[in-house]
């Protein structure tokens, strides 16, 4: 990870937060704890916040058009139900703001092939079949850099999995500034904090919880009902030992650590607090407590999402109005980028 930017590098920029989520499937607990919940907390601290359904990212792998449309609206509903207020934050759909794709092209000409080839997400998703992966999947991190820098965003709250892409965003900004002799783009700070920056699969403590995991039992979807949530937690993989009496005792026990971290993030406490209150318990006792907590926290969000989804036209209106506000910030920054690069703008 690139070193934290010295304060003076970003002092010329208004503090501004940007982040996005792909509408590539159902939202899950990892997206909620690693992203959505923290987005709402940031907004509530009064920082200018811009959040986006990154549909251009989603199509780097195949999406059925009807599913993409549904997932985009469902994701917007998830943002709002998790506490994002579209009047205070800017909430929109990436493809409605063409400046993202335009700046991404410019960054395709700044980023180096070698940088992209080293991205672990590219290697994981393209796997052994790189010849058949889309060009968009390879260039994904340059689009992500454009998403962030087209707003001169200074901070990006993300889960641990996005750390390397954020580092590349900083590299692109630094190379652009250096090549053109300007201090035009901020060196954006990743904000990766809290107990649930990497929520793991419920079936395998070494893999992150993910939309694309073929096993639905590996994740808790934000649309799961109470019974399904309880069943998935009951069946979550664990070891036969009780919970340890201190945090060191979680060493080498990734599944136990994952459940403790999930509990802490849902209860807004620390893993130490969870061990203090539940240390020594068998999973037969701890899992029902965790299931009750998860249902209590997620059920209101899921029912609000369902309610919002009854009125897709209203969701589209919210996204359209967010896109207009987003363009007011993005358009002049893109225009200035063209000028710096020497394009004649008439
Ligand atoms: N397991 C996770 N724990 C914590 N945070 C997570 N995030 C994703 N998974 C976890 C965070 O959610 C935000 C949006 O992620 P995304 O949907 O844009 O991309 P992703 O990371 O690729 O999510 P998935 O679920 O793993 O999707 P697929 O399976 O399609 O690749 C980001 O802030 C991410 O850090």
CSV table of C-alpha atoms and ligand atoms in Angstrom, one decimal:
chain,number,residue,atom,x,y,z
A,1,UNK,CA,0.0,0.0,0.0
A,2,UNK,CA,1.3,3.4,-0.9
A,3,UNK,CA,2.3,5.5,2.0
A,4,UNK,CA,-0.3,7.9,3.4
A,5,UNK,CA,-0.2,11.2,1.6
A,6,UNK,CA,1.4,14.0,3.5
A,7,UNK,CA,-1.3,16.4,4.7
A,8,UNK,CA,0.0,19.2,2.5
A,9,UNK,CA,-0.6,17.2,-0.7
A,10,UNK,CA,-4.4,17.2,-0.2
A,11,UNK,CA,-4.8,20.4,1.7
A,12,UNK,CA,-5.8,22.3,-1.5
A,13,UNK,CA,-8.8,20.0,-1.9
A,14,UNK,CA,-12.2,20.1,-0.2
A,15,UNK,CA,-12.6,16.9,1.9
A,16,UNK,CA,-14.9,14.8,-0.2
A,17,UNK,CA,-15.8,11.1,0.0
A,18,UNK,CA,-16.6,8.8,-3.0
A,19,UNK,CA,-17.3,5.1,-3.1
A,20,UNK,CA,-19.2,2.7,-5.3
A,21,UNK,CA,-20.7,-0.8,-5.3
A,22,UNK,CA,-21.3,-3.0,-8.4
A,23,UNK,CA,-24.9,-4.0,-9.2
A,24,UNK,CA,-23.7,-7.4,-10.0
A,25,UNK,CA,-25.9,-9.5,-7.7
A,26,UNK,CA,-27.6,-9.4,-4.4
A,27,UNK,CA,-26.1,-7.2,-1.7
A,28,UNK,CA,-24.6,-9.2,1.1
A,29,UNK,CA,-23.5,-8.7,4.7
A,30,UNK,CA,-19.9,-8.0,3.6
A,31,UNK,CA,-21.1,-5.1,1.4
A,32,UNK,CA,-23.2,-3.8,4.2
A,33,UNK,CA,-20.6,-4.0,7.0
A,34,UNK,CA,-17.5,-3.2,4.8
A,35,UNK,CA,-19.2,-0.4,2.8
A,36,UNK,CA,-22.9,0.7,3.2
A,37,UNK,CA,-23.0,1.0,7.0
A,38,UNK,CA,-19.8,3.0,6.9
A,39,UNK,CA,-21.0,5.2,4.1
A,40,UNK,CA,-24.1,6.2,6.2
A,41,UNK,CA,-21.8,6.9,9.2
A,42,UNK,CA,-19.5,9.2,7.0
A,43,UNK,CA,-22.5,11.1,5.7
A,44,UNK,CA,-23.8,11.6,9.2
A,45,UNK,CA,-20.4,13.1,10.2
A,46,UNK,CA,-21.3,15.9,7.7
A,47,UNK,CA,-18.6,15.1,5.0
A,48,UNK,CA,-19.7,15.7,1.4
A,49,UNK,CA,-20.4,12.2,0.1
A,50,UNK,CA,-20.9,10.8,-3.4
A,51,UNK,CA,-22.0,7.2,-3.9
A,52,UNK,CA,-22.5,5.4,-7.1
A,53,UNK,CA,-24.0,2.1,-8.5
A,54,UNK,CA,-21.0,1.2,-10.7
A,55,UNK,CA,-22.9,-0.5,-13.6
A,56,UNK,CA,-20.0,0.1,-16.0
A,57,UNK,CA,-17.9,-2.0,-13.7
A,58,UNK,CA,-20.5,-4.7,-13.4
A,59,UNK,CA,-20.5,-5.3,-17.2
A,60,UNK,CA,-16.8,-6.2,-17.2
A,61,UNK,CA,-18.3,-9.7,-16.7
A,62,UNK,CA,-21.5,-10.8,-18.4
A,63,UNK,CA,-24.8,-9.4,-16.9
A,64,UNK,CA,-28.2,-10.3,-18.2
A,65,UNK,CA,-29.8,-6.9,-19.1
A,66,UNK,CA,-33.0,-7.5,-17.1
A,67,UNK,CA,-30.9,-8.7,-14.0
A,68,UNK,CA,-28.6,-5.6,-14.3
A,69,UNK,CA,-31.6,-3.3,-14.3
A,70,UNK,CA,-33.2,-5.0,-11.3
A,71,UNK,CA,-29.9,-5.2,-9.4
A,72,UNK,CA,-29.2,-1.5,-10.0
A,73,UNK,CA,-32.5,-0.5,-8.5
A,74,UNK,CA,-32.2,-3.0,-5.7
A,75,UNK,CA,-28.7,-1.6,-4.8
A,76,UNK,CA,-30.1,1.9,-4.8
A,77,UNK,CA,-32.8,0.7,-2.4
A,78,UNK,CA,-30.1,-0.9,-0.3
A,79,UNK,CA,-28.1,2.4,-0.1
A,80,UNK,CA,-31.2,4.3,1.0
A,81,UNK,CA,-32.4,1.6,3.5
A,82,UNK,CA,-29.0,1.6,5.0
A,83,UNK,CA,-29.3,5.2,5.9
A,84,UNK,CA,-28.0,7.1,2.8
A,85,UNK,CA,-30.1,10.2,2.4
A,86,UNK,CA,-30.2,11.2,-1.3
A,87,UNK,CA,-30.9,14.8,-0.3
A,88,UNK,CA,-27.7,15.0,1.8
A,89,UNK,CA,-25.5,12.7,-0.2
A,90,UNK,CA,-25.3,12.4,-4.0
A,91,UNK,CA,-26.5,9.0,-5.1
A,92,UNK,CA,-26.5,8.0,-8.8
A,93,UNK,CA,-25.8,5.4,-11.4
A,94,UNK,CA,-22.4,5.5,-13.0
A,95,UNK,CA,-23.5,5.2,-16.7
A,96,UNK,CA,-25.7,8.3,-16.3
A,97,UNK,CA,-22.5,10.4,-15.7
A,98,UNK,CA,-20.5,10.1,-18.9
A,99,UNK,CA,-17.5,11.9,-17.4
A,100,UNK,CA,-16.5,8.6,-15.6
A,101,UNK,CA,-16.0,6.8,-18.9
A,102,UNK,CA,-14.3,9.8,-20.5
A,103,UNK,CA,-11.8,10.3,-17.7
A,104,UNK,CA,-11.2,6.5,-17.7
A,105,UNK,CA,-10.0,6.7,-21.3
A,106,UNK,CA,-7.6,9.4,-20.4
A,107,UNK,CA,-6.3,7.3,-17.5
A,108,UNK,CA,-6.0,4.2,-19.8
A,109,UNK,CA,-3.3,6.3,-21.4
A,110,UNK,CA,-1.6,7.2,-18.1
A,111,UNK,CA,-1.7,3.7,-16.4
A,112,UNK,CA,0.9,1.1,-17.5
A,113,UNK,CA,0.0,-2.4,-18.7
A,114,UNK,CA,2.4,-3.8,-16.0
A,115,UNK,CA,0.5,-2.1,-13.2
A,116,UNK,CA,-2.8,-3.6,-14.4
A,117,UNK,CA,-1.3,-7.0,-14.8
A,118,UNK,CA,-0.3,-7.1,-11.2
A,119,UNK,CA,-3.8,-6.5,-9.8
A,120,UNK,CA,-4.8,-9.6,-7.8
A,121,UNK,CA,-8.5,-9.0,-8.6
A,122,UNK,CA,-7.7,-9.3,-12.3
A,123,UNK,CA,-5.7,-12.5,-11.7
A,124,UNK,CA,-8.5,-14.0,-9.6
A,125,UNK,CA,-11.3,-13.1,-11.9
A,126,UNK,CA,-9.6,-13.8,-15.2
A,127,UNK,CA,-7.9,-16.9,-13.8
A,128,UNK,CA,-6.4,-19.2,-16.3
A,129,UNK,CA,-8.7,-17.9,-19.0
A,130,UNK,CA,-7.2,-14.4,-19.4
A,131,UNK,CA,-7.4,-14.7,-23.2
A,132,UNK,CA,-11.2,-14.8,-23.0
A,133,UNK,CA,-11.6,-12.1,-20.3
A,134,UNK,CA,-13.0,-8.8,-21.4
A,135,UNK,CA,-10.6,-5.8,-22.0
A,136,UNK,CA,-12.9,-3.9,-19.6
A,137,UNK,CA,-12.0,-6.4,-16.8
A,138,UNK,CA,-8.3,-5.7,-17.3
A,139,UNK,CA,-8.9,-1.9,-17.4
A,140,UNK,CA,-11.3,-2.0,-14.4
A,141,UNK,CA,-8.9,-0.2,-12.0
A,142,UNK,CA,-8.4,2.8,-14.4
A,143,UNK,CA,-12.2,3.3,-14.5
A,144,UNK,CA,-12.2,3.0,-10.7
A,145,UNK,CA,-9.5,5.7,-10.6
A,146,UNK,CA,-11.6,7.9,-12.8
A,147,UNK,CA,-14.7,7.3,-10.6
A,148,UNK,CA,-12.8,8.7,-7.7
A,149,UNK,CA,-10.7,11.4,-9.3
A,150,UNK,CA,-13.4,12.9,-11.5
A,151,UNK,CA,-14.7,14.3,-8.2
A,152,UNK,CA,-11.3,15.1,-6.7
A,153,UNK,CA,-12.4,12.8,-3.9
A,154,UNK,CA,-9.9,12.9,-1.0
A,155,UNK,CA,-11.2,9.8,0.9
A,156,UNK,CA,-12.6,6.5,-0.2
A,157,UNK,CA,-14.2,4.1,2.4
A,158,UNK,CA,-13.8,0.5,1.1
A,159,UNK,CA,-13.3,-3.0,2.3
A,160,UNK,CA,-9.8,-4.5,2.5
A,161,UNK,CA,-10.3,-6.2,-0.9
A,162,UNK,CA,-10.1,-2.8,-2.7
A,163,UNK,CA,-6.8,-1.7,-1.1
A,164,UNK,CA,-4.7,-2.5,-4.1
A,165,UNK,CA,-7.0,-0.7,-6.5
A,166,UNK,CA,-6.9,2.4,-4.3
A,167,UNK,CA,-3.1,2.2,-4.4
A,168,UNK,CA,-3.3,2.2,-8.2
A,169,UNK,CA,-5.6,5.2,-8.1
A,170,UNK,CA,-2.9,7.1,-6.1
A,171,UNK,CA,-0.2,5.9,-8.6
A,172,UNK,CA,-2.3,7.2,-11.6
A,173,UNK,CA,-2.9,10.6,-9.9
A,174,UNK,CA,0.8,10.9,-9.0
A,175,UNK,CA,1.9,10.0,-12.5
A,176,UNK,CA,-0.5,12.4,-14.1
A,177,UNK,CA,0.5,15.3,-11.8
A,178,UNK,CA,4.2,14.5,-12.4
A,179,UNK,CA,4.0,14.1,-16.2
A,180,UNK,CA,2.0,17.3,-16.7
A,181,UNK,CA,3.8,19.3,-14.0
A,182,UNK,CA,0.6,20.1,-12.0
A,183,UNK,CA,-0.9,19.4,-8.6
A,184,UNK,CA,-4.3,18.7,-10.2
A,185,UNK,CA,-5.4,15.4,-8.7
A,186,UNK,CA,-5.5,14.6,-5.0
A,187,UNK,CA,-3.6,11.6,-3.7
A,188,UNK,CA,-6.7,9.9,-2.4
A,189,UNK,CA,-6.7,8.2,1.0
A,190,UNK,CA,-8.3,4.8,1.4
A,191,UNK,CA,-10.4,4.5,4.6
A,192,UNK,CA,-10.3,0.9,5.7
A,193,UNK,CA,-11.5,0.7,9.3
A,194,UNK,CA,-13.7,-1.2,11.8
A,195,UNK,CA,-14.1,-4.8,12.7
A,196,UNK,CA,-15.5,-5.9,9.3
A,197,UNK,CA,-13.2,-4.7,6.6
A,198,UNK,CA,-13.0,-8.2,5.3
A,199,UNK,CA,-16.1,-10.4,6.1
A,200,UNK,CA,-15.3,-14.0,5.2
A,201,UNK,CA,-17.4,-16.7,3.6
A,202,UNK,CA,-19.5,-18.6,6.1
A,203,UNK,CA,-18.4,-21.9,4.4
A,204,UNK,CA,-14.6,-21.1,4.2
A,205,UNK,CA,-12.8,-18.7,6.6
A,206,UNK,CA,-10.0,-18.2,4.0
A,207,UNK,CA,-12.3,-16.7,1.3
A,208,UNK,CA,-14.1,-13.3,1.4
A,209,UNK,CA,-17.8,-13.3,1.4
A,210,UNK,CA,-18.7,-12.5,-2.2
A,211,UNK,CA,-21.7,-12.0,-4.5
A,212,UNK,CA,-20.2,-14.4,-7.0
A,213,UNK,CA,-19.6,-17.3,-4.7
A,214,UNK,CA,-21.6,-20.2,-6.2
A,215,UNK,CA,-22.8,-21.3,-2.7
A,216,UNK,CA,-25.6,-19.1,-1.4
A,217,UNK,CA,-24.9,-20.6,2.1
A,218,UNK,CA,-21.5,-18.8,2.0
A,219,UNK,CA,-23.1,-15.4,2.4
A,220,UNK,CA,-26.0,-13.6,4.1
A,221,UNK,CA,-27.9,-11.6,1.5
A,222,UNK,CA,-29.5,-8.3,2.5
A,223,UNK,CA,-32.8,-9.8,1.0
A,224,UNK,CA,-32.7,-13.0,3.1
A,225,UNK,CA,-35.6,-13.5,5.6
A,226,UNK,CA,-35.1,-14.0,9.3
A,227,UNK,CA,-35.3,-17.8,9.0
A,228,UNK,CA,-32.7,-18.0,6.2
A,229,UNK,CA,-30.3,-15.7,8.1
A,230,UNK,CA,-30.6,-17.9,11.3
A,231,UNK,CA,-30.2,-21.1,9.2
A,232,UNK,CA,-27.0,-19.8,7.4
A,233,UNK,CA,-25.5,-18.8,10.8
A,234,UNK,CA,-26.4,-22.1,12.4
A,235,UNK,CA,-24.8,-24.0,9.5
A,236,UNK,CA,-21.7,-21.7,9.3
A,237,UNK,CA,-18.5,-23.6,9.4
A,238,UNK,CA,-16.7,-23.5,12.8
A,239,UNK,CA,-14.3,-25.7,14.7
A,240,UNK,CA,-15.2,-27.9,17.8
A,241,UNK,CA,-13.6,-25.6,20.4
A,242,UNK,CA,-15.5,-23.0,22.4
A,243,UNK,CA,-14.8,-19.3,21.9
A,244,UNK,CA,-11.5,-18.4,23.6
A,245,UNK,CA,-11.2,-16.2,26.7
A,246,UNK,CA,-9.0,-13.7,24.8
A,247,UNK,CA,-8.4,-12.4,21.3
A,248,UNK,CA,-5.0,-14.3,20.9
A,249,UNK,CA,-7.0,-17.5,21.2
A,250,UNK,CA,-8.6,-16.7,17.8
A,251,UNK,CA,-5.2,-17.2,16.1
A,252,UNK,CA,-5.4,-20.0,13.5
A,253,UNK,CA,-9.2,-20.1,13.9
A,254,UNK,CA,-10.4,-18.0,10.9
A,255,UNK,CA,-14.1,-19.1,11.0
A,256,UNK,CA,-14.4,-18.3,14.7
A,257,UNK,CA,-12.6,-15.0,14.2
A,258,UNK,CA,-15.0,-14.1,11.3
A,259,UNK,CA,-18.1,-14.7,13.5
A,260,UNK,CA,-16.7,-12.6,16.3
A,261,UNK,CA,-15.9,-9.8,13.9
A,262,UNK,CA,-19.3,-9.9,12.3
A,263,UNK,CA,-20.9,-9.8,15.8
A,264,UNK,CA,-18.7,-6.8,16.8
A,265,UNK,CA,-19.5,-4.9,13.6
A,266,UNK,CA,-23.2,-5.5,13.9
A,267,UNK,CA,-23.2,-4.6,17.6
A,268,UNK,CA,-21.0,-1.5,17.1
A,269,UNK,CA,-18.5,-2.8,19.6
A,270,UNK,CA,-15.0,-4.2,19.4
A,271,UNK,CA,-14.0,-7.9,19.0
A,272,UNK,CA,-12.5,-7.6,22.6
A,273,UNK,CA,-15.9,-6.7,23.9
A,274,UNK,CA,-17.4,-9.7,22.2
A,275,UNK,CA,-14.8,-12.1,23.7
A,276,UNK,CA,-15.3,-10.5,27.1
A,277,UNK,CA,-19.1,-11.2,26.9
A,278,UNK,CA,-19.1,-14.5,25.1
A,279,UNK,CA,-15.6,-16.0,25.7
A,280,UNK,CA,-15.9,-19.7,26.8
A,281,UNK,CA,-19.3,-20.2,25.0
A,282,UNK,CA,-19.8,-23.1,22.7
A,283,UNK,CA,-20.9,-22.2,19.2
A,284,UNK,CA,-24.3,-23.8,20.0
A,285,UNK,CA,-24.8,-20.9,22.3
A,286,UNK,CA,-23.0,-18.1,20.5
A,287,UNK,CA,-24.5,-18.7,17.0
A,288,UNK,CA,-28.1,-18.2,18.2
A,289,UNK,CA,-27.1,-14.9,19.8
A,290,UNK,CA,-25.4,-13.8,16.6
A,291,UNK,CA,-28.4,-14.9,14.5
A,292,UNK,CA,-30.7,-12.8,16.8
A,293,UNK,CA,-28.5,-9.8,16.5
A,294,UNK,CA,-28.1,-10.1,12.7
A,295,UNK,CA,-31.9,-10.4,12.2
A,296,UNK,CA,-32.5,-7.4,14.5
A,297,UNK,CA,-30.1,-5.3,12.5
A,298,UNK,CA,-30.9,-6.5,9.0
A,299,UNK,CA,-34.6,-7.1,9.0
A,300,UNK,CA,-35.6,-3.4,9.1
A,301,UNK,CA,-33.2,-2.7,6.2
A,302,UNK,CA,-34.5,-5.6,4.1
A,303,UNK,CA,-38.1,-4.6,4.7
A,304,UNK,CA,-37.4,-1.0,3.7
A,305,UNK,CA,-35.6,-2.2,0.6
A,306,UNK,CA,-38.7,-4.3,-0.3
A,307,UNK,CA,-40.9,-1.2,0.2
A,308,UNK,CA,-38.7,1.0,-1.9
A,309,UNK,CA,-38.6,-1.6,-4.7
A,310,UNK,CA,-42.4,-1.2,-5.0
A,311,UNK,CA,-41.8,2.1,-6.7
A,312,UNK,CA,-39.0,1.7,-9.3
A,313,UNK,CA,-40.0,5.0,-11.0
A,314,UNK,CA,-39.2,6.9,-7.7
A,315,UNK,CA,-35.8,5.1,-7.5
A,316,UNK,CA,-35.1,6.1,-11.1
A,317,UNK,CA,-36.0,9.7,-10.3
A,318,UNK,CA,-33.6,9.8,-7.3
A,319,UNK,CA,-30.8,8.4,-9.4
A,320,UNK,CA,-31.5,10.8,-12.2
A,321,UNK,CA,-31.4,13.8,-9.9
A,322,UNK,CA,-28.2,12.5,-8.2
A,323,UNK,CA,-26.6,12.1,-11.7
A,324,UNK,CA,-27.3,15.8,-12.5
A,325,UNK,CA,-25.7,16.9,-9.2
A,326,UNK,CA,-22.7,14.6,-9.8
A,327,UNK,CA,-22.2,16.1,-13.3
A,328,UNK,CA,-22.0,19.6,-11.9
A,329,UNK,CA,-18.9,18.5,-10.0
A,330,UNK,CA,-17.4,16.2,-12.6
A,331,UNK,CA,-17.8,18.2,-15.8
A,332,UNK,CA,-15.5,21.1,-14.9
A,333,UNK,CA,-12.8,18.7,-13.5
A,334,UNK,CA,-12.9,16.6,-16.7
A,335,UNK,CA,-12.8,19.8,-18.8
A,336,UNK,CA,-9.7,21.0,-17.0
A,337,UNK,CA,-8.1,17.6,-17.4
A,338,UNK,CA,-8.6,17.8,-21.2
A,339,UNK,CA,-7.0,21.3,-21.2
A,340,UNK,CA,-4.0,20.2,-19.1
A,341,UNK,CA,-3.4,17.3,-21.6
A,342,UNK,CA,-3.5,19.7,-24.6
A,343,UNK,CA,-6.8,18.9,-26.2
A,344,UNK,CA,-8.4,21.8,-28.1
A,345,UNK,CA,-11.7,22.5,-26.5
A,346,UNK,CA,-13.3,25.3,-28.7
B,1,LIG,N1,-16.5,-9.6,2.1
B,1,LIG,C1,-16.4,-8.3,2.2
B,1,LIG,N2,-16.1,-7.8,3.4
B,1,LIG,C2,-16.0,-6.4,3.5
B,1,LIG,N3,-16.2,-5.5,2.5
B,1,LIG,C3,-16.6,-6.1,1.3
B,1,LIG,N4,-16.9,-5.5,0.1
B,1,LIG,C4,-17.2,-6.5,-0.8
B,1,LIG,N5,-17.0,-7.7,-0.2
B,1,LIG,C5,-16.7,-7.5,1.1
B,1,LIG,C6,-16.9,-4.1,-0.1
B,1,LIG,O1,-18.1,-3.8,-0.7
B,1,LIG,C7,-17.9,-2.7,-1.6
B,1,LIG,C8,-18.5,-3.0,-2.9
B,1,LIG,O2,-17.9,-4.1,-3.5
B,1,LIG,P1,-18.3,-4.5,-5.0
B,1,LIG,O3,-19.6,-5.1,-5.1
B,1,LIG,O4,-18.2,-3.3,-5.9
B,1,LIG,O5,-17.2,-5.4,-5.5
B,1,LIG,P2,-16.6,-6.7,-4.8
B,1,LIG,O6,-15.6,-6.3,-3.8
B,1,LIG,O7,-16.1,-7.4,-6.0
B,1,LIG,O8,-17.9,-7.4,-4.2
B,1,LIG,P3,-18.2,-8.9,-4.3
B,1,LIG,O9,-19.4,-9.2,-3.5
B,1,LIG,O10,-17.0,-9.7,-4.0
B,1,LIG,O11,-18.6,-9.0,-5.8
B,1,LIG,P4,-18.1,-10.0,-6.9
B,1,LIG,O12,-18.4,-11.4,-6.3
B,1,LIG,O13,-19.0,-9.7,-8.0
B,1,LIG,O14,-16.7,-9.8,-7.1
B,1,LIG,C9,-16.4,-2.4,-1.7
B,1,LIG,O15,-16.1,-1.3,-0.8
B,1,LIG,C10,-15.8,-3.7,-1.1
B,1,LIG,O16,-14.6,-3.4,-0.5
